[in-house]
Short mmCIF file of C-alpha atoms in Angstrom, two decimals:
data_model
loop_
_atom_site.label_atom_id
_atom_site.label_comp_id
_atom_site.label_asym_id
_atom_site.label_seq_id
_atom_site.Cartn_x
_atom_site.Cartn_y
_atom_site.Cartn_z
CA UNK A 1 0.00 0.00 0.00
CA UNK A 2 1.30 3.16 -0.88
CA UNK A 3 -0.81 5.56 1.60
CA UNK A 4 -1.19 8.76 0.93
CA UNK A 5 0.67 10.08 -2.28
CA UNK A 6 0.73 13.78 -2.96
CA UNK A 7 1.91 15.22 -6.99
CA UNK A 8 3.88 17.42 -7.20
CA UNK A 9 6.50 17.34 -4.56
CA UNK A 10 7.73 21.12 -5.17
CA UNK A 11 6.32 23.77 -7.44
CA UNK A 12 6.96 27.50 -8.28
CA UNK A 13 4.30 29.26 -9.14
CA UNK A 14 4.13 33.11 -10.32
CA UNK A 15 1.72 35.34 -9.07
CA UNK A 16 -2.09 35.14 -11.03
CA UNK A 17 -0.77 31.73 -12.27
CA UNK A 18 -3.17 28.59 -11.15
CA UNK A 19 -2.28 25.47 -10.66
CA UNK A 20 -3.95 21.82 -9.04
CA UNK A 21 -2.30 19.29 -6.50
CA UNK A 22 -3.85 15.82 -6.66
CA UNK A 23 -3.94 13.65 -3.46
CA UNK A 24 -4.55 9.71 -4.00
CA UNK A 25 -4.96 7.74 -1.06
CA UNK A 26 -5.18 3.65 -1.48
CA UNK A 27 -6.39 2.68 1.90
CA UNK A 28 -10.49 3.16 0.67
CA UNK A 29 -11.22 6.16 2.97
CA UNK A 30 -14.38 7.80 3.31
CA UNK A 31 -12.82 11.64 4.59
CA UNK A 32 -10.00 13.41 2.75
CA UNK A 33 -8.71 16.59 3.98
CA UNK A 34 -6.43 19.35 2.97
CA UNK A 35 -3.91 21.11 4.98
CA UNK A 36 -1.41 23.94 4.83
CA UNK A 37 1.36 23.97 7.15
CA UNK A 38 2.75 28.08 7.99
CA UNK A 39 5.80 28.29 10.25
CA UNK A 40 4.68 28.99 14.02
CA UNK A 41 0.76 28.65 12.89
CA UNK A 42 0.58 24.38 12.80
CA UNK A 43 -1.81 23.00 10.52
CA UNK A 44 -4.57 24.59 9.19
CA UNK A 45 -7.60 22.91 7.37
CA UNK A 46 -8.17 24.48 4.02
CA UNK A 47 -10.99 22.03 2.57
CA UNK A 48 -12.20 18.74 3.73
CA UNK A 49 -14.82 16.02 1.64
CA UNK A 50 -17.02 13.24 3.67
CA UNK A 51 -17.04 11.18 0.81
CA UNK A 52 -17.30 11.00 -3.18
CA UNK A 53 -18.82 14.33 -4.71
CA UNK A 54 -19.23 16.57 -1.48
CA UNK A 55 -16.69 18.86 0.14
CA UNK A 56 -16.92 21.19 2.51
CA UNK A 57 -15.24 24.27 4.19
CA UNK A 58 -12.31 24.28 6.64
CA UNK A 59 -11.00 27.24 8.73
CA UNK A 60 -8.95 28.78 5.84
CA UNK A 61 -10.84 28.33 2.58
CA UNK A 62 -10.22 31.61 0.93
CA UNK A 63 -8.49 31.14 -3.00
CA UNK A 64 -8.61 27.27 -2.66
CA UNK A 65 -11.02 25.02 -4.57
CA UNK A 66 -11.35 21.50 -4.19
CA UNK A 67 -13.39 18.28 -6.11
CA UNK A 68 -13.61 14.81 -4.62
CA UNK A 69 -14.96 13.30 -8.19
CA UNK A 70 -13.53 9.62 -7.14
CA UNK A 71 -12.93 8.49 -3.54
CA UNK A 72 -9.70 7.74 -3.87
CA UNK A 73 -8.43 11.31 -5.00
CA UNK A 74 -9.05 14.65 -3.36
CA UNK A 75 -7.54 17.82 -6.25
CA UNK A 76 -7.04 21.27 -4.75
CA UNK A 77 -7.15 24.13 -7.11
CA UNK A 78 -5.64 27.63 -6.81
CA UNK A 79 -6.88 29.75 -9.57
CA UNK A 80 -4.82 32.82 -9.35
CA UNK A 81 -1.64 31.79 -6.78
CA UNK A 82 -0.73 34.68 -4.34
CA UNK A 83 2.30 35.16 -2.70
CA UNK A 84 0.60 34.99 0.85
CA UNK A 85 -0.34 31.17 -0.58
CA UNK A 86 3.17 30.19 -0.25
CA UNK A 87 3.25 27.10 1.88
CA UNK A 88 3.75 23.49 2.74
CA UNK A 89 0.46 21.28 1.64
CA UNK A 90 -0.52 18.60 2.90
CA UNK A 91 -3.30 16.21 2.48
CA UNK A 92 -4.96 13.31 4.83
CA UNK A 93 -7.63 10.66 4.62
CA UNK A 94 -9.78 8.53 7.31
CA UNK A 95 -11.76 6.00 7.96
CA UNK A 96 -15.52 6.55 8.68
CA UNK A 97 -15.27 3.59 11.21
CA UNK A 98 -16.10 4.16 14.63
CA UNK A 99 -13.11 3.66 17.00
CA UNK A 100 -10.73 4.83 13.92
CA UNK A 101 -10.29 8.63 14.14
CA UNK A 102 -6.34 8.21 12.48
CA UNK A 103 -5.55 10.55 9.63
CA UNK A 104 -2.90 9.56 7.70
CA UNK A 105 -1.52 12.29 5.71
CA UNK A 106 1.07 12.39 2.52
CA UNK A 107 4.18 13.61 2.28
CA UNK A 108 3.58 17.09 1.31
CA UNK A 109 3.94 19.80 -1.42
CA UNK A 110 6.09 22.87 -1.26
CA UNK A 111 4.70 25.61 -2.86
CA UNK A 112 6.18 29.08 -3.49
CA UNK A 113 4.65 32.06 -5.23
CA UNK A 114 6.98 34.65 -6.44
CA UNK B 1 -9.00 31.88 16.63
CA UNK B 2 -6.73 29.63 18.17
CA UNK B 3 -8.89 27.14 19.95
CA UNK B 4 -5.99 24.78 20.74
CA UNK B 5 -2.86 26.18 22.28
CA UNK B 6 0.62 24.84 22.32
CA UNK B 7 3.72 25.60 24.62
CA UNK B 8 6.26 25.53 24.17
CA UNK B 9 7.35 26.50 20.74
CA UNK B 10 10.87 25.15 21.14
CA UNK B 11 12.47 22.28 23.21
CA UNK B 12 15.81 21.45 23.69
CA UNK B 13 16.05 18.05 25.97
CA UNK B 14 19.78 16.33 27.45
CA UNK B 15 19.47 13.04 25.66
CA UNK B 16 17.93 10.83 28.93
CA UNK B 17 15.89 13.36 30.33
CA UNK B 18 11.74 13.96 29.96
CA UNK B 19 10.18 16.16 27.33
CA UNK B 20 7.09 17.77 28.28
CA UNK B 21 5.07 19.60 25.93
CA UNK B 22 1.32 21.12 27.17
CA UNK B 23 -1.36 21.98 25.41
CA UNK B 24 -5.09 23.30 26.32
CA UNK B 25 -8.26 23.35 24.79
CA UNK B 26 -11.41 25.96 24.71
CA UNK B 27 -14.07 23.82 22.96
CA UNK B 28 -15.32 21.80 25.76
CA UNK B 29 -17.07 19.66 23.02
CA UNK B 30 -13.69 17.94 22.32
CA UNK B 31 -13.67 14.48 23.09
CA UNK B 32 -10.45 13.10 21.24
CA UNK B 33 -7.38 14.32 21.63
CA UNK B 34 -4.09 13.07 19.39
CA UNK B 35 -0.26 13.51 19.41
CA UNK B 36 1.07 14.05 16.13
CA UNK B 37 4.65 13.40 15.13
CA UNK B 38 6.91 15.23 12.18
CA UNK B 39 9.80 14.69 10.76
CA UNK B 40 11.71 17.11 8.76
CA UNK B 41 10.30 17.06 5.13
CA UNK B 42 7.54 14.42 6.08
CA UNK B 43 4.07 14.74 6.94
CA UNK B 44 2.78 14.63 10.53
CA UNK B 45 1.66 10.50 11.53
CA UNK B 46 -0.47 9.60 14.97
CA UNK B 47 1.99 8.73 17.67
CA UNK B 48 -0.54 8.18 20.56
CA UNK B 49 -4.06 9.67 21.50
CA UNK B 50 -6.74 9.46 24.04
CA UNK B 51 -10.08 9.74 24.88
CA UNK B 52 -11.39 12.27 28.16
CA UNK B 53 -12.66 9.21 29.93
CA UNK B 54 -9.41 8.14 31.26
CA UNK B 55 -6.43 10.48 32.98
CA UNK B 56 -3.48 9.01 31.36
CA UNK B 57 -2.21 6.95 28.40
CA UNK B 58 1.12 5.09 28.00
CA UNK B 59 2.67 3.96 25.43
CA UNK B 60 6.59 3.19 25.90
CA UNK B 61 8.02 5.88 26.45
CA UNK B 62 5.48 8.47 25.17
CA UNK B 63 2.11 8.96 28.10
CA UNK B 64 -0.44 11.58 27.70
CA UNK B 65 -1.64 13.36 30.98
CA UNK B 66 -5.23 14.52 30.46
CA UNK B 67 -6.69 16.81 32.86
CA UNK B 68 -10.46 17.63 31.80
CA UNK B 69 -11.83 19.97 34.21
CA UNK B 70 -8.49 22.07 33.20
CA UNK B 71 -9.00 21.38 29.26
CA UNK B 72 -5.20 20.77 29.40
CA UNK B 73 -3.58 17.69 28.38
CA UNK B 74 0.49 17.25 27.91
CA UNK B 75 3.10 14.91 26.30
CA UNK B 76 6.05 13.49 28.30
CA UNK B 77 8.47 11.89 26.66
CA UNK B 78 10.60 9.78 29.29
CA UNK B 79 14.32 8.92 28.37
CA UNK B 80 14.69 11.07 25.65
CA UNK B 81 16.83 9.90 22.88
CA UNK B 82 18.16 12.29 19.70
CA UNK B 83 15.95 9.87 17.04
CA UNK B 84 12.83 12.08 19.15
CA UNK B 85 13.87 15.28 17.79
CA UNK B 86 11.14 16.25 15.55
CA UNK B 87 8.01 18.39 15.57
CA UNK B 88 5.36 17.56 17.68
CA UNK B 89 1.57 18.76 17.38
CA UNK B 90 -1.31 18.03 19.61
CA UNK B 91 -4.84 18.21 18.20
CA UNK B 92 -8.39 17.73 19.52
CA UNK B 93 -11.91 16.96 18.07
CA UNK B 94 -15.13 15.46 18.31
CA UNK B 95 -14.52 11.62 18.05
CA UNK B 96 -18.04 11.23 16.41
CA UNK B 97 -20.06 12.76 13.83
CA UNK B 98 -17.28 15.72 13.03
CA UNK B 99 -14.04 14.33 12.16
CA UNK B 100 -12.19 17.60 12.23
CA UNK B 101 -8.73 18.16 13.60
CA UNK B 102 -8.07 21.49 15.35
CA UNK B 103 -4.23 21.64 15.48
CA UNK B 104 -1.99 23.16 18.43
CA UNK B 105 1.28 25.43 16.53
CA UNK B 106 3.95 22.61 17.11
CA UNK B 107 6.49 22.53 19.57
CA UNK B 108 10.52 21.74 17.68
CA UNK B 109 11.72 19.18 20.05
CA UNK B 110 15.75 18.55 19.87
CA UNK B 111 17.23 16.12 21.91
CA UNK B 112 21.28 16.75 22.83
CA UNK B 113 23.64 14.11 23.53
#
C-alpha cells in the first residue's frame, strides 16, 4: 500500500498563475482533507470532503477550490496563486469507522509564489 | 482563533531526560485528543491519543496526561533519545459525527547528547 501520495512534490508558481495538487490515497477512505502547514501557525484545514462528490469548508478556505470526483483522490485548485499562498500542503484521509479517528496524511507539497 | 494552544514552541532536551510539551483546549465539546509526530520534510503521523474518559495513556516511552476539568492535556516523553527530535503537534476533536482536527502550533523538540 502506498498511503497517501501527494503530486507534485515542489512547485513555483508566479503570481495570477493557477495550478492543481492531486492527493490519492489507497487505503479506501471515506474523509480526505487538505492542509497547509505556515511556520509557528501548525496546521490549518483548508478544505475537507465526507465522501465521493461533497466537500466542505475548513478554517482557511479563501483562493482554494477542491473536487472529490472519485474516492480515492481529493484535487485542490488555486486559480490565481498569491504570494501569501506560499506554503507546505498537505493532504490526509480517514476512515468513517467508529473507533478509527487516524488521519494519515502524505508527504507534502512545497509551494512558493513569487 | 486559536482554539488549541501549544507551549512551548521550542524544546531542547539532554538526551535521557523527559520532554514535556502542554497543550489546552477551549471547545469543551472535544472528546479526542491526538499527538502528532513530524519529521523534517515528512508529513505529521499519529503517535498516541486518548479519549477524556481516562487520565493518562502510556505507550513506551510516550504517556499523555489529560486533565479535563483544566481542558489541558500534555506529552512526556521519558528517556529522551536524539531519534525524538522532531516536531510535535497536539490536536483535539469530536470523536463522532465531526471528524475535524483542530491543530496546536507545534512545539521543535531537539534532543542533545
Amino acid at each position: 500500500n502506498a498511503g497517501v501520495t501527494q503530486t507534485p512534490k515542489f512547485r513555483v508558481l508566479k503570481t495570477g498563475q493557477s495550478m492543481t495538487l492531486l492527493c490519492a490515497q489507497d487505503m479506501n477512505h471515506e474523509y480526505m482533507y487538505w492542509y497547509r502547514q505556515d511556520p509557528g501557525m501548525g496546521l490549518r484545514l483548508i478544505h475537507y470532503s465526507v465522501g465521493e462528490g461533497t466537500t466542505a469548508k475548513g478554517e482557511v478556505p479563501d483562493g482554494y477550490n477542491v473536487s472529490r470526483l472519485k474516492k480515492q483522490n481529493f484535487l485542490l485548485g488555486l486559480e490565481s496563486a498569491a504570494p501569501s499562498q506560499t506554503s507546505v500542503y498537505f493532504c490526509a484521509s480517514s476512515s468513517r469507522d467508529r473507533g478509527s479517528y487516524e488521519q494519515y496524511f502524505g508527504p507534502g507539497t512545497r509551494l512558493t509564489v513569487t | 482563533q486559536q482554539q488549541v494552544k501549544q507551549s512551548p514552541q521550542s524544546l531542547i532536551v539532554q538526551k535521557g531526560g523527559i520532554s514535556i510539551i502542554n497543550c489546552a483546549y477551549e471547545n469543551t465539546a472535544f472528546d479526542y485528543f491526538p499527538w502528532y509526530q513530524q519529521f523534517p520534510g515528512k508529513g505529521p503521523a499519529l503517535l498516541i491519543a486518548i479519549r477524556p474518559d481516562v487520565s493518562e495513556k502510556k505507550e513506551g516511552r510516550f504517556t499523555i496526561s489529560f486533565n479535563k476539568s483544566a481542558k489541558q492535556f500534555s506529552l512526556h516523553i521519558m528517556d529522551s533519545q536524539p531519534g525524538d527530535s522532531a516536531t510535535y503537534f497536539c490536536a483535539a476533536s469530536r470523536a463522532f459525527g465531526n471528524e475535524k482536527l483542530t491543530f496546536g502550533t507545534g512545539t521543535r523538540l531537539t534532543i542533545i547528547p
